Short mmCIF file of C-alpha atoms in Angstrom, two decimals:
data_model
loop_
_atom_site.label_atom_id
_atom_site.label_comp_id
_atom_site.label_asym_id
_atom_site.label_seq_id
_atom_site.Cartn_x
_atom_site.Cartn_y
_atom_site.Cartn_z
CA UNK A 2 115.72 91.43 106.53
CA UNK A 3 117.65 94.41 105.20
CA UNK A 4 114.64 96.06 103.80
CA UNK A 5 112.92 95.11 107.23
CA UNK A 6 115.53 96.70 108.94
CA UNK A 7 115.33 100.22 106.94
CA UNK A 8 112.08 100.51 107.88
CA UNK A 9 112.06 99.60 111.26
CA UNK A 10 114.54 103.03 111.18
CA UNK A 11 112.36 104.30 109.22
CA UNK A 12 109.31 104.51 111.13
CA UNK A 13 110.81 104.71 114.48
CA UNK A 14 112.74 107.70 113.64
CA UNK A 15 109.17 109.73 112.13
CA UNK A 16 107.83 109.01 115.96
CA UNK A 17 110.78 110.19 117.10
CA UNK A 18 110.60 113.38 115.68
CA UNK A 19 106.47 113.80 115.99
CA UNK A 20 107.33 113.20 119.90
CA UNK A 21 109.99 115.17 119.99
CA UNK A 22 108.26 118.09 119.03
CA UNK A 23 104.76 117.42 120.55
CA UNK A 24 107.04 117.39 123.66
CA UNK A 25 109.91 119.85 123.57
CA UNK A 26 107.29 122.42 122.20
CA UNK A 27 104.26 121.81 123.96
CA UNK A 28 102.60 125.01 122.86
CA UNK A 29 103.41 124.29 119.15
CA UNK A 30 99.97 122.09 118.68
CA UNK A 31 97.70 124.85 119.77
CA UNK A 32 99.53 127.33 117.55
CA UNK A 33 99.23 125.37 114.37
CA UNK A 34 95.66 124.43 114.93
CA UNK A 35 94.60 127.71 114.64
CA UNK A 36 96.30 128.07 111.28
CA UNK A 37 93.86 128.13 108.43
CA UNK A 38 96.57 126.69 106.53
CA UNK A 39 96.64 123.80 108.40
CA UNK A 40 92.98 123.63 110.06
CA UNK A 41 89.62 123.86 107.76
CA UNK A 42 86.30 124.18 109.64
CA UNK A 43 85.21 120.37 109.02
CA UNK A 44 89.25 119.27 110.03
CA UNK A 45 90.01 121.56 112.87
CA UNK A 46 90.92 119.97 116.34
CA UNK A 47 89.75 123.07 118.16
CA UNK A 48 86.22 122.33 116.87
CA UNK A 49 86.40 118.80 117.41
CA UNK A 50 87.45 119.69 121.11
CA UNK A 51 84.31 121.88 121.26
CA UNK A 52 82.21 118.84 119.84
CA UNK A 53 83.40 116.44 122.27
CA UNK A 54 82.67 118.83 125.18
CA UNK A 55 78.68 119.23 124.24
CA UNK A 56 79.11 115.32 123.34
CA UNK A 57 79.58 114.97 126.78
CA UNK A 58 77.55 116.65 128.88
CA UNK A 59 75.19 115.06 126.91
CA UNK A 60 73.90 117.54 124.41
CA UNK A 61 74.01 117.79 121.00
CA UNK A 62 77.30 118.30 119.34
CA UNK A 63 75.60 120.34 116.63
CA UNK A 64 73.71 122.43 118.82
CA UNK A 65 76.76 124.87 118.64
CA UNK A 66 77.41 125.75 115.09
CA UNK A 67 80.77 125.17 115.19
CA UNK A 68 81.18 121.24 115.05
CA UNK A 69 81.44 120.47 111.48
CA UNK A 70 82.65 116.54 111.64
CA UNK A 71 81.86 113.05 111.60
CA UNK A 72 79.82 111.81 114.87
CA UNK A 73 81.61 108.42 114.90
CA UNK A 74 84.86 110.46 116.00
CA UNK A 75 83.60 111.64 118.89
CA UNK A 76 83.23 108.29 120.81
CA UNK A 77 86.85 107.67 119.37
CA UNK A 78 87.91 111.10 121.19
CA UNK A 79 86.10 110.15 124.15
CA UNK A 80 88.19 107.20 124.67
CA UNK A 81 91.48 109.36 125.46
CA UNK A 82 92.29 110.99 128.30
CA UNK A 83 91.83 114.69 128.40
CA UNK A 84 93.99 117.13 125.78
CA UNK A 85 94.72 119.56 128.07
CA UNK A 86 96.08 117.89 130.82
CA UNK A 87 97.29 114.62 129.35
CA UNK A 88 98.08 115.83 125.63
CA UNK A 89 100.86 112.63 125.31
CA UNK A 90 97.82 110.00 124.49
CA UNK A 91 96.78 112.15 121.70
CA UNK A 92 99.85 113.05 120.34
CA UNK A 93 101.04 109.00 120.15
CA UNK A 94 97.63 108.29 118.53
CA UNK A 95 98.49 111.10 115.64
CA UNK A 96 101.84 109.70 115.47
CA UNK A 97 100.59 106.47 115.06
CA UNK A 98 97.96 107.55 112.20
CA UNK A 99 101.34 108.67 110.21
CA UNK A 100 103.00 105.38 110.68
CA UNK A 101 99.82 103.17 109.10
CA UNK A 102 99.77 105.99 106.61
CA UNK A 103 103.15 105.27 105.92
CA UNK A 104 103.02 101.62 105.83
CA UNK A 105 100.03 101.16 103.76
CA UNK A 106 101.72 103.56 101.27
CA UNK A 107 105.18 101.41 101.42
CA UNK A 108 102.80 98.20 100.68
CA UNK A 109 101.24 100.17 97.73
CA UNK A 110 104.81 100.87 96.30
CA UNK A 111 105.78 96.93 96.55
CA UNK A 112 103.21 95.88 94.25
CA UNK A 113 104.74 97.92 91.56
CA UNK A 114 101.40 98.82 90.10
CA UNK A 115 102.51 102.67 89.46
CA UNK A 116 105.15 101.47 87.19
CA UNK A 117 103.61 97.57 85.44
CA UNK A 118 99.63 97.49 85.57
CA UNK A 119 97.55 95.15 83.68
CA UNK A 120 97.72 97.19 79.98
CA UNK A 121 101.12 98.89 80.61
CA UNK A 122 104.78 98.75 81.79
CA UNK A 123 106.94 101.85 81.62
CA UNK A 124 110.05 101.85 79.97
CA UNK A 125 111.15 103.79 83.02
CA UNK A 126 110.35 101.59 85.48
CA UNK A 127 113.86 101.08 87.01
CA UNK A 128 113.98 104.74 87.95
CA UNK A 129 111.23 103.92 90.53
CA UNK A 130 112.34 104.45 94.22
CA UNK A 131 111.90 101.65 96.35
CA UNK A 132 109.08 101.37 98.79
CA UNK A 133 111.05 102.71 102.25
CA UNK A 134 112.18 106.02 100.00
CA UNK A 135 108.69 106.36 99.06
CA UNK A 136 108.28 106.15 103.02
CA UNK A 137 110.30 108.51 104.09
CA UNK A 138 109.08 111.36 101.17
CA UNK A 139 105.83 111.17 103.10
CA UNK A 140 106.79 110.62 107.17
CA UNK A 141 109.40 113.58 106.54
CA UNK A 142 107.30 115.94 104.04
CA UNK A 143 106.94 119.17 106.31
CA UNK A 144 103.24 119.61 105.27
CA UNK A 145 102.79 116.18 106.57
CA UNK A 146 104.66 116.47 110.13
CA UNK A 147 102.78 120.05 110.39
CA UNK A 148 99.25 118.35 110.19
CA UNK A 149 100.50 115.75 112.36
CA UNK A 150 101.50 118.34 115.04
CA UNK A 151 98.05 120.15 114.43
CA UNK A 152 96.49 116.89 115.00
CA UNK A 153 94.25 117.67 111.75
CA UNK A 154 90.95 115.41 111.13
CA UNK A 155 92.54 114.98 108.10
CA UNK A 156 94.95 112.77 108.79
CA UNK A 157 92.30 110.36 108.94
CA UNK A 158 90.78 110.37 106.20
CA UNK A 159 94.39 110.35 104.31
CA UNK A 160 94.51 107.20 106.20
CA UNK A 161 91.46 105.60 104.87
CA UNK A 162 92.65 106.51 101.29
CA UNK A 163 95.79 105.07 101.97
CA UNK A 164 94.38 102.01 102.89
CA UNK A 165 91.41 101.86 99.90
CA UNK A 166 94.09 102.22 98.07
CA UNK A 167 96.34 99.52 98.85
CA UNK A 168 94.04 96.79 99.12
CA UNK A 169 92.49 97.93 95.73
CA UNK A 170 96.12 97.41 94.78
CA UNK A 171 96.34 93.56 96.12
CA UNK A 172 92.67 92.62 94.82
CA UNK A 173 91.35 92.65 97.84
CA UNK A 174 87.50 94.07 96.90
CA UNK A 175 85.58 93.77 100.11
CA UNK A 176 88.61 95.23 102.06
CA UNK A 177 88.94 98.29 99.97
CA UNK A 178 85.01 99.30 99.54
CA UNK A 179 84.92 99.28 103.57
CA UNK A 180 88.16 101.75 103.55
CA UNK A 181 86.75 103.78 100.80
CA UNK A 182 83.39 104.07 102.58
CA UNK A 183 85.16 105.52 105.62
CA UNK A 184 86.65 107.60 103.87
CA UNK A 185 83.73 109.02 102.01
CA UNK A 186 81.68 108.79 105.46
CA UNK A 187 84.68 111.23 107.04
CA UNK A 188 85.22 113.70 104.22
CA UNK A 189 82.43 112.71 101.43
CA UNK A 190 84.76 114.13 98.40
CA UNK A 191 86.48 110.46 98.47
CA UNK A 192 83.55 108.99 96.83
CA UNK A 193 84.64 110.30 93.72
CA UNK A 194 87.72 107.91 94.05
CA UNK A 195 85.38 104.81 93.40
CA UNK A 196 85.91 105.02 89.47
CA UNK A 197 89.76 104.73 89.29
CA UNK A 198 89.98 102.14 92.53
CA UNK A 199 87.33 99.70 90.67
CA UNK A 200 89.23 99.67 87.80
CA UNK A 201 92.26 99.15 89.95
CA UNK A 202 90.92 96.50 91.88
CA UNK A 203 89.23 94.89 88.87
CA UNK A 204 92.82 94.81 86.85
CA UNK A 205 94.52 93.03 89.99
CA UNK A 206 91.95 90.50 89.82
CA UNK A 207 91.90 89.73 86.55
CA UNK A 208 95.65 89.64 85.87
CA UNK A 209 95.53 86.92 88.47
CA UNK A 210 93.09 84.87 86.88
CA UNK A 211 94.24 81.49 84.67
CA UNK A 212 94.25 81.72 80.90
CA UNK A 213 91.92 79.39 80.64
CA UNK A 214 89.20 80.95 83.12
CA UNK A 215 87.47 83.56 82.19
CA UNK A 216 87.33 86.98 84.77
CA UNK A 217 84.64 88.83 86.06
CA UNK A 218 81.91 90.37 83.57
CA UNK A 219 83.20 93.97 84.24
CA UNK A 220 80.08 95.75 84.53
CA UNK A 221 78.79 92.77 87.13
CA UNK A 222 81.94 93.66 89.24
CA UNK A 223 81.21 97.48 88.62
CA UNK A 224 77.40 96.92 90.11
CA UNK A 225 78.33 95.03 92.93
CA UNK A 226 81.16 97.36 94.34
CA UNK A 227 79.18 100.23 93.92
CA UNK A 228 75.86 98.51 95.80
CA UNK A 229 78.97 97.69 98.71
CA UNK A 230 80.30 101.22 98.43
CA UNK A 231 76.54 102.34 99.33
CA UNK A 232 75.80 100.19 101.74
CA UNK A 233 79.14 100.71 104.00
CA UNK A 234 78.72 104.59 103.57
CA UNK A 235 74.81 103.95 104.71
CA UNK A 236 75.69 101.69 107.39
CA UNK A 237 78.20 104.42 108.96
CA UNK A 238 75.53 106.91 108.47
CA UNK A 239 72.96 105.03 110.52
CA UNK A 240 75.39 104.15 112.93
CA UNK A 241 75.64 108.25 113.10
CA UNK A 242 72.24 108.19 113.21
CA UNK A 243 71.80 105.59 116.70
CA UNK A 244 74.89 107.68 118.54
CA UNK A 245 73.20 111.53 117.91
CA UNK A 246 69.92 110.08 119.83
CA UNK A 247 68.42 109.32 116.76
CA UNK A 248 68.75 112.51 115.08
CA UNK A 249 69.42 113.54 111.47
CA UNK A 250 70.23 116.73 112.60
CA UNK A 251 74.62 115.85 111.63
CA UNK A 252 73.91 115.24 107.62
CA UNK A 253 73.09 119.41 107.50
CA UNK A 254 75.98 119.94 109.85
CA UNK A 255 78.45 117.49 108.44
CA UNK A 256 78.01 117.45 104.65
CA UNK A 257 75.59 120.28 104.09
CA UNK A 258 78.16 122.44 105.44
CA UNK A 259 80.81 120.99 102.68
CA UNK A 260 78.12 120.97 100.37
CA UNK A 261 76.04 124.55 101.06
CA UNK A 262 80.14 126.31 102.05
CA UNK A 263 78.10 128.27 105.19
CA UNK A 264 81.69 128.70 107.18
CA UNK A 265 83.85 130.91 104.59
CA UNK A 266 86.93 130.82 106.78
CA UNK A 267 89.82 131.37 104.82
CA UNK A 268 92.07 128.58 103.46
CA UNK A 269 94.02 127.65 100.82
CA UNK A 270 91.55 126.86 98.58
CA UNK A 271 89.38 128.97 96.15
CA UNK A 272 86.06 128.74 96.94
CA UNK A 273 86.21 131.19 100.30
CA UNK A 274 87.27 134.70 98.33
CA UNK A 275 84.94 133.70 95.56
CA UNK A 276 81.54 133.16 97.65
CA UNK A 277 82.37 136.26 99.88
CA UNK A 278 82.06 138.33 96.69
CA UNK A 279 79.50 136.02 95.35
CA UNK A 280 76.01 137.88 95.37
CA UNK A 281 72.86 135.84 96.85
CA UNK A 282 70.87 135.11 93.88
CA UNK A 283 74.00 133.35 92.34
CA UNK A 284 75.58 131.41 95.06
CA UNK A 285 73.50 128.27 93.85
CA UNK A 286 74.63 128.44 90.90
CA UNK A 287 78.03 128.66 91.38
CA UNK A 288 77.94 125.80 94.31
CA UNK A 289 76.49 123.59 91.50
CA UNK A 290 79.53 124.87 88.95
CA UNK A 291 82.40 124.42 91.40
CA UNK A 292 81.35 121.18 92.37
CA UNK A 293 80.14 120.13 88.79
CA UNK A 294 83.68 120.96 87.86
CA UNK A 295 85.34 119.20 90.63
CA UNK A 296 83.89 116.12 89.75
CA UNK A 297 83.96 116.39 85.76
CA UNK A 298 87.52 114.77 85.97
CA UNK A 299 86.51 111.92 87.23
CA UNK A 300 85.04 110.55 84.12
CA UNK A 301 87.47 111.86 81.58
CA UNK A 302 90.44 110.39 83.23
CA UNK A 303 89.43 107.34 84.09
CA UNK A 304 88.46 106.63 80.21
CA UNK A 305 91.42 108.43 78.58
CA UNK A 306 94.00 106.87 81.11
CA UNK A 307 93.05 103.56 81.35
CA UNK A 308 95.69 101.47 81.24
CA UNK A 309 96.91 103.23 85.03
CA UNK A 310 93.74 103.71 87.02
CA UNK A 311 96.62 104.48 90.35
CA UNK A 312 97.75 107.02 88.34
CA UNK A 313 93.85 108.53 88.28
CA UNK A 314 93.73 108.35 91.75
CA UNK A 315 96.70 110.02 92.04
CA UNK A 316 96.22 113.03 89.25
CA UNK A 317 92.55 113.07 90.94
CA UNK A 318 94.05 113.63 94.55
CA UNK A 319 95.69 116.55 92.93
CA UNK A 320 92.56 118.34 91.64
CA UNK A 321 91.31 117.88 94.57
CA UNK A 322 93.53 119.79 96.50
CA UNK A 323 93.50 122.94 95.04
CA UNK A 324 89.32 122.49 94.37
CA UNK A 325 87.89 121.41 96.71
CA UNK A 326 85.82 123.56 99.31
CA UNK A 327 87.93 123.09 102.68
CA UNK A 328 92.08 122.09 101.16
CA UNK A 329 94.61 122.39 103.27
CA UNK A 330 98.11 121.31 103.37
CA UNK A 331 96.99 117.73 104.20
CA UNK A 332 95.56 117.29 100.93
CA UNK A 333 98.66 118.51 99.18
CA UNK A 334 101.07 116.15 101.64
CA UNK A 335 98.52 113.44 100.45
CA UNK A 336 99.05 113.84 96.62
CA UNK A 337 102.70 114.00 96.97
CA UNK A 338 102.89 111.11 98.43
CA UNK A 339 100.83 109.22 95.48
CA UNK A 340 103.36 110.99 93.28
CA UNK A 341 106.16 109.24 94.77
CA UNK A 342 105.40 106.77 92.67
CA UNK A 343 106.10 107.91 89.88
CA UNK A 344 109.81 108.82 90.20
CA UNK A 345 110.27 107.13 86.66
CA UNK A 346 108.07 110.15 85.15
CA UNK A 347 110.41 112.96 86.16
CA UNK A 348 112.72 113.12 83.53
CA UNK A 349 109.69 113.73 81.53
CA UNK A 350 108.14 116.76 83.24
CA UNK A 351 109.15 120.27 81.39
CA UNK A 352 108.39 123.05 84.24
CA UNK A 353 109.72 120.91 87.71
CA UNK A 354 111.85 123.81 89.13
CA UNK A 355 109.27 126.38 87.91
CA UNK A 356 106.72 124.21 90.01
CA UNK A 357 108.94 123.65 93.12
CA UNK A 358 109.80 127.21 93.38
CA UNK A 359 106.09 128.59 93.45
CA UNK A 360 105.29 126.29 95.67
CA UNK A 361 108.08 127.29 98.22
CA UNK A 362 107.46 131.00 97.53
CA UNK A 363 103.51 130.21 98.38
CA UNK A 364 104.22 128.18 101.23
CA UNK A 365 106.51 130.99 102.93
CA UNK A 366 104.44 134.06 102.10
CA UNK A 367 101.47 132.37 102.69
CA UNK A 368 101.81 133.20 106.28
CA UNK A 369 103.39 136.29 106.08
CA UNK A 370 100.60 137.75 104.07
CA UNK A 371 98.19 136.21 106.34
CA UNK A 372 99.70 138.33 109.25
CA UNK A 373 99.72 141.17 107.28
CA UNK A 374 96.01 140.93 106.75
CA UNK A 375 94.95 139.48 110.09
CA UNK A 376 97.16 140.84 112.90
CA UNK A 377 98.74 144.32 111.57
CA UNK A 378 96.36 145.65 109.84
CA UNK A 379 98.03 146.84 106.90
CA UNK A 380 97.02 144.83 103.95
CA UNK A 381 93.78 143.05 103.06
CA UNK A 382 91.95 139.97 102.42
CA UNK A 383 93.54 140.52 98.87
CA UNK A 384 96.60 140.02 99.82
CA UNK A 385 96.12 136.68 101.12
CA UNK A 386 94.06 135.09 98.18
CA UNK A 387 96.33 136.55 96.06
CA UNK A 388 98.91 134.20 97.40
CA UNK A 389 96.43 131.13 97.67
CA UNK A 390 96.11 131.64 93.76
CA UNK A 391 99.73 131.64 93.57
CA UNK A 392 99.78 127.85 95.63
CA UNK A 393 97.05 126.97 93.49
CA UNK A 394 98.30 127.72 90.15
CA UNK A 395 101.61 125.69 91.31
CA UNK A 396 99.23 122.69 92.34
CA UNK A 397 97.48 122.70 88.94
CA UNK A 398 100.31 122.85 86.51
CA UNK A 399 101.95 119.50 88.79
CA UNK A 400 99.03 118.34 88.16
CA UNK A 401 98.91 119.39 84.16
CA UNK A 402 102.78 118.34 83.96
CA UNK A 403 102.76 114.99 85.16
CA UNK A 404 99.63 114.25 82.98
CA UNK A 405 102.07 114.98 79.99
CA UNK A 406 104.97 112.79 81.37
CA UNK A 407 102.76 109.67 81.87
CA UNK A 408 100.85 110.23 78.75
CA UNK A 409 104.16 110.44 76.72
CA UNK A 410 105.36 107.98 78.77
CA UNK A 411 102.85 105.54 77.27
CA UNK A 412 103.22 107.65 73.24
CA UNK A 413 106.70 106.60 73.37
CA UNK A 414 105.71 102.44 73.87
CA UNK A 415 103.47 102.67 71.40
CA UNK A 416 106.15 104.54 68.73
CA UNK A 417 109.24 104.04 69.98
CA UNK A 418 110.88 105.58 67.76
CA UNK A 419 110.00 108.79 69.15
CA UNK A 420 111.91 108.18 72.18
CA UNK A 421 113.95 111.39 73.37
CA UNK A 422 112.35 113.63 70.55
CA UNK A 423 110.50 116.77 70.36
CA UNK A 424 106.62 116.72 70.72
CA UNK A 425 104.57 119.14 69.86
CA UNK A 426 100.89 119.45 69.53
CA UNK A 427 99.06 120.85 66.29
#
């Protein structure tokens, strides 16, 4: 009951402070929507405001160029009173988001699967937190209350990752492939998670069967999630398909624009600065690259770092918040909380403080060089990109360090007399 009890706390006091502010500050949600830190084109509330409006009056949410986002969210919009004059709906429904977030990620963390999996158990595992720390790294991460108070689209697919996740975790096949498919249906780059959460799924499963049975024929089990995984993420799509009046017209609008990158508003990410300068007759090419690289990982990690497909999801979430087209904070608030996990894995990173401090020194210029370029005038597009390369670079060498602490994590089972030395690769 004392573990009951924490969390109970727990999650009342995160909707204590997301209410707090959503009411003390009632102008604070408009402000951070329009921050491109915080809002992307195909995540921004403003747009989906402007979607739901032509939604209904009955005409095409498309029609203005601006809507960028799933259709089945409009209906879900529709359901809650109006923004404007009765914002307290919303904001409990984003507040709520966070708490499932927060639960399913507290679940994930009690079946010790970042620490013991099928092939391998870390030396380290009793430096793992326990499930309502893990909790409270994500409810109180700033990047995460800021999206929250945005009310980012984001936050739901986060949720739907959160939950794939999980029930991946605890075996649960059929559960997870309808998550996942939400997921992908909402954001599309979460397809790319199927490799990692098979293998996860397909691990649970099999440590659970007798000795004397024998499990699933892998590649059977790999067939029939990914004929699931295609049929939930086709079912949502034609379900898209009967609410837009039987009309394609949200596939080009939707995932063409994540896709095609049309809308180069400025973000976090890379791609914006890059296809501004890009000239015409190359900008196909270099779509196919970026994405061809995004994607590239997916493969590689999930054959070299087997024995922890969570920890392939996780290192994956990474990547793909520094490359993907639209990142934003949410993305980043997302990985950290996979990394929370892996507490044990600390002591092994080289460059932590290094890391910690770019990030802090990105996340407060960020802004300030955003200002500088947007609203007086004296600096240029430059000097914001510069900055994004700055919160990038931090991103990718988390990314690259942790790598190195789980892979020597797993070196130092398999010799252990190498424990506590000196590694160095020739």
């Amino acid at each position: 009951m004392a573990i009951d009890r924490r969390k109970a706390i727990l999650l009342g006091s995160a909707a204590a402070i997301r209410l707090i502010l959503f009411t003390g500050f009632p102008a604070l949600p408009d402000l951070l929507t329009g921050r491109v830190e915080i809002s992307t084109p195909v995540t921004s509330f403003k747009r989906l405001q402007e979607g739901l409006f032509l939604y209904t009056h009955n005409v095409s949410p498309y029609d203005g160029g601006v809507f960028h986002q799933a259709p089945l969210l409009l209906p879900l919009f529709s359901l809650l009173p109006d923004v404007q004059r009765y914002p307290f709906a919303t904001n409990v429904f984003y507040t709520v988001v966070d708490l499932l977030c927060a639960n399913a990620l507290m679940q994930l963390s009690e079946t010790e699967l970042a620490t013991s999996s099928r092939y391998f158990t870390s030396p380290r595992r009793k430096l793992a937190w326990d499930a309502v720390s893990i909790g409270a790294s994500f409810l109180f991460n700033p990047f995460t209350i800021l999206t929250c108070l945005a009310r980012s689209t984001s936050v739901f697919t986060n949720l739907f990752i959160f939950l794939a996740t999980m029930k991946a975790a605890q075996g649960a096949s059929s559960t997870y492939i309808i998550a996942l498919s939400f997921a992908s249906y909402l954001s599309l780059y979460p397809v790319l998670l199927f490799p990692p959460l098979a293998l996860l799924c397909y691990d649970r499963q099999a440590s659970s069967v007798p000795k004397s049975e024998t499990p699933t024929n892998p590649t059977i089990f790999a067939v029939t999630q990914l004929t699931l995984l295609a049929a939930g993420i086709g079912a949502l799509l034609y379900l898209s398909h009967l609410l837009t009046g039987f009309s394609w017209e949200f596939v080009p609008s939707t995932y063409g624009v994540q896709l095609l990158l049309p809308d180069l508003t400025p973000n976090v990410g890379l791609w914006w600065y890059f296809f501004i300068e890009m000239f015409d007759s190359f900008r196909e090419f270099f779509l196919g690259v970026f994405w061809l690289h995004m994607a590239s990982y997916v493969g590689g990690l999930s054959f070299r770092i087997r024995k922890q497909p969570l920890f392939v999801a996780t290192t994956l979430l990474g990547i793909f918040a520094v490359y993907q087209p639209y990142p934003s904070i949410s993305d980043t608030s997302l990985y950290f909380a996979f990394l929370a996990l892996y507490r044990n894995i600390i002591p092994l990173m080289r460059y932590t403080f290094f890391l910690i401090a770019a990030l802090l020194y990105a996340s407060f210029l960020g802004p300030a060089f955003y200002y500088l370029w947007i609203y007086a005038g004296s600096g240029n597009a430059n000097f914001f990109y510069a900055i994004t390369l700055v919160w990038s670079l931090g991103l990718s060498f988390i990314v690259a360090d942790s790598l190195y602490a789980v892979l020597r994590d797993e070196w130092e089972v398999e010799r252990p007399e190498m424990k506590g030395k000196e590694a160095r690769q020739i």
